[in-house]
Amino acid sequence: DQQVKQNSPSLSVQEGRISILNCDYTNSMFDYFLWYKKYPAEGPTFLISISSIKDKNEDGRFTVFLNKSAKHLSLHIVPSQPGDSAVYFCAGNTGGFKTIFGAGTRLFVKA
Amino acid sequence: NAGVMQNPRHLVRRRGQEARLRCSPMKGHSHVYWYRQLPEEGLKFMVYLQKENIIDESGMPKERFSAEFPKEGPSILRIQQVVRGDSAAYFCASSPTQGTEAFFGQGTRLTVV
């Protein structure tokens, strides 16, 4: 039962352009969403989050948008940099008991 | 403030042996989560623990796997009689309270030969 889906396994973007990573979820009980970034051979690192009562949260180059009616969220990175190349995981959380992750999207930012 | 510490980083076990994975949460964190990542897959929730209590183990296989988080010392994920399918990266995460973002360790890569 995949409650969080990241349908694009990979994405390639030119440096300086916008990267848009998408995520769909099925569990309407999620009240908190998170994005994590992961480099090879390292653990995931927290990037940005959004509460289900909001539709946008911004932190520097990173913005997360939430569309509850469509059960969809997206992460925008502007401008993209080569150092952003990593695997990005979308996750949903219900009351903090457990966080459910998607399969991840591998982002390649070309110089 | 040291981050989440997992050891060992790499662990090789023969089929049938036991694997013990350790996780020391960040200082002040009393919530610990274990995740498993199979090759080319996402992070699968296994178990959520607080000090001396298992809160949610719905993601953990019923047999051969167990987890604990004692009052003193690290959290331990134990896999008995390992099989090749247990080969994966096991990540531990901790958070200070329930519902906040979790901080991950660097993972333990288990290889069963």
Tab-separated table of C-alpha atoms in Angstrom:
chain	number	residue	atom	x	y	z
A	1	ASP	CA	0.000	0.000	0.000
A	2	GLN	CA	1.901	3.003	-1.307
A	3	GLN	CA	0.535	5.942	0.606
A	4	VAL	CA	3.132	8.332	-0.812
A	5	LYS	CA	4.031	8.153	-4.477
A	6	GLN	CA	6.819	9.827	-6.369
A	7	ASN	CA	6.156	8.773	-9.910
A	8	SER	CA	9.281	10.222	-11.473
A	9	PRO	CA	12.327	8.150	-10.565
A	10	SER	CA	14.656	10.783	-11.993
A	11	LEU	CA	14.758	14.371	-13.218
A	12	SER	CA	17.447	16.243	-15.102
A	13	VAL	CA	17.646	20.051	-15.003
A	14	GLN	CA	20.090	22.661	-16.251
A	15	GLU	CA	21.915	24.723	-13.649
A	16	GLY	CA	20.084	27.976	-12.928
A	17	ARG	CA	16.694	26.632	-13.995
A	18	ILE	CA	13.812	25.535	-11.814
A	19	SER	CA	13.565	21.971	-10.531
A	20	ILE	CA	10.064	20.727	-9.755
A	21	LEU	CA	9.699	17.478	-7.882
A	22	ASN	CA	6.226	16.039	-7.517
A	23	CYS	CA	4.576	13.842	-4.941
A	24	ASP	CA	1.085	12.363	-4.596
A	25	TYR	CA	-0.440	10.832	-1.508
A	26	THR	CA	-3.499	8.770	-0.725
A	27	ASN	CA	-3.778	9.032	3.051
A	28	SER	CA	-6.086	11.938	3.875
A	29	MET	CA	-5.045	11.665	7.542
A	30	PHE	CA	-1.584	13.070	6.855
A	31	ASP	CA	-1.286	16.373	8.682
A	32	TYR	CA	2.330	17.154	8.016
A	33	PHE	CA	4.510	16.718	4.945
A	34	LEU	CA	8.266	16.733	4.674
A	35	TRP	CA	10.972	16.686	2.034
A	36	TYR	CA	14.324	15.056	2.674
A	37	LYS	CA	17.455	15.099	0.561
A	38	LYS	CA	19.844	12.181	0.407
A	39	TYR	CA	23.365	11.936	-0.960
A	40	PRO	CA	24.935	8.524	-1.696
A	41	ALA	CA	26.241	6.698	1.370
A	42	GLU	CA	24.676	9.237	3.717
A	43	GLY	CA	21.476	9.395	5.699
A	44	PRO	CA	18.584	11.586	4.549
A	45	THR	CA	18.681	15.188	5.715
A	46	PHE	CA	15.592	17.224	6.420
A	47	LEU	CA	14.965	19.950	3.860
A	48	ILE	CA	11.587	21.590	4.308
A	49	SER	CA	8.141	20.792	5.648
A	50	ILE	CA	4.567	21.999	5.406
A	51	SER	CA	1.565	21.631	7.631
A	52	SER	CA	-1.667	20.423	6.053
A	53	ILE	CA	-3.351	23.709	6.998
A	54	LYS	CA	-1.036	25.641	4.694
A	55	ASP	CA	-0.623	25.606	0.940
A	56	LYS	CA	2.877	27.016	0.651
A	57	ASN	CA	6.085	27.173	2.623
A	58	GLU	CA	9.242	28.845	1.453
A	59	ASP	CA	12.825	28.604	2.678
A	60	GLY	CA	15.428	30.271	0.532
A	61	ARG	CA	15.645	28.539	-2.825
A	62	PHE	CA	13.195	25.847	-1.722
A	63	THR	CA	9.412	26.158	-1.817
A	64	VAL	CA	6.902	23.433	-1.099
A	65	PHE	CA	3.339	23.684	-2.413
A	66	LEU	CA	0.455	21.619	-1.096
A	67	ASN	CA	-2.816	21.007	-2.940
A	68	LYS	CA	-4.990	19.097	-0.498
A	69	SER	CA	-7.930	18.643	-2.814
A	70	ALA	CA	-5.659	16.937	-5.341
A	71	LYS	CA	-3.587	15.206	-2.631
A	72	HIS	CA	-0.512	16.541	-4.326
A	73	LEU	CA	2.568	18.375	-3.229
A	74	SER	CA	5.592	19.656	-5.048
A	75	LEU	CA	9.035	20.939	-4.212
A	76	HIS	CA	10.446	23.805	-6.273
A	77	ILE	CA	14.142	24.591	-6.277
A	78	VAL	CA	15.073	27.908	-7.846
A	79	PRO	CA	17.716	28.384	-9.080
A	80	SER	CA	18.987	24.825	-9.254
A	81	GLN	CA	22.638	24.243	-8.473
A	82	PRO	CA	24.908	21.249	-9.175
A	83	GLY	CA	25.135	20.648	-5.413
A	84	ASP	CA	21.399	20.002	-5.392
A	85	SER	CA	21.986	16.744	-7.272
A	86	ALA	CA	20.693	14.092	-4.882
A	87	VAL	CA	17.733	11.837	-4.221
A	88	TYR	CA	14.721	13.694	-2.830
A	89	PHE	CA	12.173	11.915	-0.683
A	90	CYS	CA	8.684	13.168	-0.056
A	91	ALA	CA	7.068	12.022	3.204
A	92	GLY	CA	3.772	12.291	5.041
A	93	ASN	CA	3.167	12.097	8.760
A	94	THR	CA	0.007	11.407	10.769
A	95	GLY	CA	0.192	12.814	14.267
A	96	GLY	CA	3.858	12.037	14.514
A	97	PHE	CA	3.553	8.308	14.982
A	98	LYS	CA	5.323	7.379	11.816
A	99	THR	CA	6.523	9.036	8.690
A	100	ILE	CA	5.753	7.356	5.388
A	101	PHE	CA	8.225	7.978	2.600
A	102	GLY	CA	7.929	7.861	-1.148
A	103	ALA	CA	10.385	5.957	-3.312
A	104	GLY	CA	12.396	9.088	-4.085
A	105	THR	CA	13.292	11.101	-7.167
A	106	ARG	CA	16.893	11.377	-8.258
A	107	LEU	CA	17.664	14.944	-9.351
A	108	PHE	CA	20.557	15.671	-11.703
A	109	VAL	CA	21.534	19.313	-12.070
A	110	LYS	CA	23.793	19.806	-15.060
A	111	ALA	CA	26.413	22.538	-15.030
B	1	ASN	CA	25.841	18.265	19.658
B	2	ALA	CA	26.629	15.076	17.816
B	3	GLY	CA	24.134	13.849	15.304
B	4	VAL	CA	22.463	10.468	15.236
B	5	MET	CA	25.182	7.850	15.440
B	6	GLN	CA	24.761	4.440	13.895
B	7	ASN	CA	27.223	1.601	14.071
B	8	PRO	CA	28.550	-0.300	12.437
B	9	ARG	CA	28.445	1.518	9.095
B	10	HIS	CA	28.907	-1.741	7.244
B	11	LEU	CA	28.048	-5.214	8.461
B	12	VAL	CA	28.558	-8.510	6.670
B	13	ARG	CA	26.829	-11.602	7.965
B	14	ARG	CA	26.503	-15.142	6.687
B	15	ARG	CA	23.062	-16.602	6.262
B	16	GLY	CA	21.738	-17.826	9.590
B	17	GLN	CA	23.821	-15.477	11.743
B	18	GLU	CA	22.486	-12.637	13.856
B	19	ALA	CA	22.850	-8.964	13.009
B	20	ARG	CA	22.805	-6.235	15.663
B	21	LEU	CA	22.498	-2.645	14.550
B	22	ARG	CA	22.972	0.170	17.034
B	23	CYS	CA	21.638	3.681	17.068
B	24	SER	CA	22.432	6.484	19.497
B	25	PRO	CA	19.919	9.293	19.066
B	26	MET	CA	20.812	12.951	19.255
B	27	LYS	CA	21.168	14.330	22.745
B	28	GLY	CA	17.791	15.191	24.171
B	29	HIS	CA	15.875	13.063	21.672
B	30	SER	CA	13.661	10.390	23.156
B	31	HIS	CA	11.921	9.239	19.972
B	32	VAL	CA	13.667	6.752	17.701
B	33	TYR	CA	12.579	5.395	14.329
B	34	TRP	CA	14.070	2.633	12.225
B	35	TYR	CA	13.735	2.502	8.435
B	36	ARG	CA	14.947	0.043	5.827
B	37	GLN	CA	15.944	0.942	2.313
B	38	LEU	CA	16.182	-1.841	-0.224
B	39	PRO	CA	18.192	-1.203	-3.401
B	40	GLU	CA	16.400	1.237	-5.727
B	41	GLU	CA	13.524	1.658	-3.281
B	42	GLY	CA	12.392	4.286	-0.811
B	43	LEU	CA	12.602	4.244	2.946
B	44	LYS	CA	10.245	1.761	4.561
B	45	PHE	CA	9.121	2.429	8.095
B	46	MET	CA	9.888	-0.425	10.454
B	47	VAL	CA	9.411	0.625	14.065
B	48	TYR	CA	8.950	3.655	16.312
B	49	LEU	CA	10.216	3.565	19.880
B	50	GLN	CA	10.409	5.788	22.887
B	51	LYS	CA	12.536	5.031	25.912
B	52	GLU	CA	11.728	1.451	26.993
B	53	ASN	CA	8.564	1.368	24.876
B	54	ILE	CA	7.677	0.191	21.386
B	55	ILE	CA	5.040	2.594	20.103
B	56	ASP	CA	4.484	1.270	16.589
B	57	GLU	CA	6.091	-1.806	15.067
B	58	SER	CA	3.659	-2.213	12.206
B	59	GLY	CA	6.427	-2.083	9.596
B	60	MET	CA	8.605	-4.726	11.138
B	61	PRO	CA	8.463	-8.374	10.002
B	62	LYS	CA	6.819	-10.509	12.660
B	63	GLU	CA	9.599	-13.069	12.728
B	64	ARG	CA	13.337	-12.714	13.255
B	65	PHE	CA	13.237	-8.930	13.759
B	66	SER	CA	13.129	-7.139	17.096
B	67	ALA	CA	13.923	-3.679	18.373
B	68	GLU	CA	14.523	-2.103	21.730
B	69	PHE	CA	15.368	1.273	23.185
B	70	PRO	CA	16.478	0.726	26.779
B	71	LYS	CA	16.557	3.348	29.479
B	72	GLU	CA	20.314	3.494	29.169
B	73	GLY	CA	22.260	2.940	25.997
B	74	PRO	CA	21.507	2.915	22.294
B	75	SER	CA	18.533	1.569	20.442
B	76	ILE	CA	19.183	-1.877	18.987
B	77	LEU	CA	17.665	-3.436	15.895
B	78	ARG	CA	18.241	-7.157	15.987
B	79	ILE	CA	17.816	-9.533	13.081
B	80	GLN	CA	18.088	-13.199	13.857
B	81	GLN	CA	18.930	-15.912	11.315
B	82	VAL	CA	19.575	-13.431	8.560
B	83	VAL	CA	18.689	-14.276	4.961
B	84	ARG	CA	19.891	-12.715	1.708
B	85	GLY	CA	16.706	-10.665	1.446
B	86	ASP	CA	17.674	-8.810	4.630
B	87	SER	CA	20.518	-7.128	2.758
B	88	ALA	CA	19.665	-3.439	2.804
B	89	ALA	CA	20.573	-0.098	4.298
B	90	TYR	CA	19.032	0.382	7.731
B	91	PHE	CA	18.547	3.943	8.880
B	92	CYS	CA	17.785	5.194	12.323
B	93	ALA	CA	16.257	8.593	12.986
B	94	SER	CA	15.478	10.506	16.158
B	95	SER	CA	13.338	13.453	17.115
B	96	PRO	CA	12.923	15.465	20.305
B	97	THR	CA	9.174	15.170	20.367
B	98	GLN	CA	6.466	13.350	18.535
B	99	GLY	CA	5.441	15.002	15.299
B	100	THR	CA	8.589	16.973	14.542
B	101	GLU	CA	11.026	16.318	11.750
B	102	ALA	CA	13.434	13.510	12.429
B	103	PHE	CA	17.198	13.563	12.061
B	104	PHE	CA	18.773	10.567	10.395
B	105	GLY	CA	21.965	8.693	11.010
B	106	GLN	CA	24.252	7.643	8.185
B	107	GLY	CA	22.837	4.158	8.125
B	108	THR	CA	24.149	0.631	8.473
B	109	ARG	CA	24.602	-1.302	5.280
B	110	LEU	CA	23.927	-4.944	5.950
B	111	THR	CA	25.144	-7.508	3.456
B	112	VAL	CA	24.159	-11.123	3.896
B	113	VAL	CA	26.393	-13.571	2.080
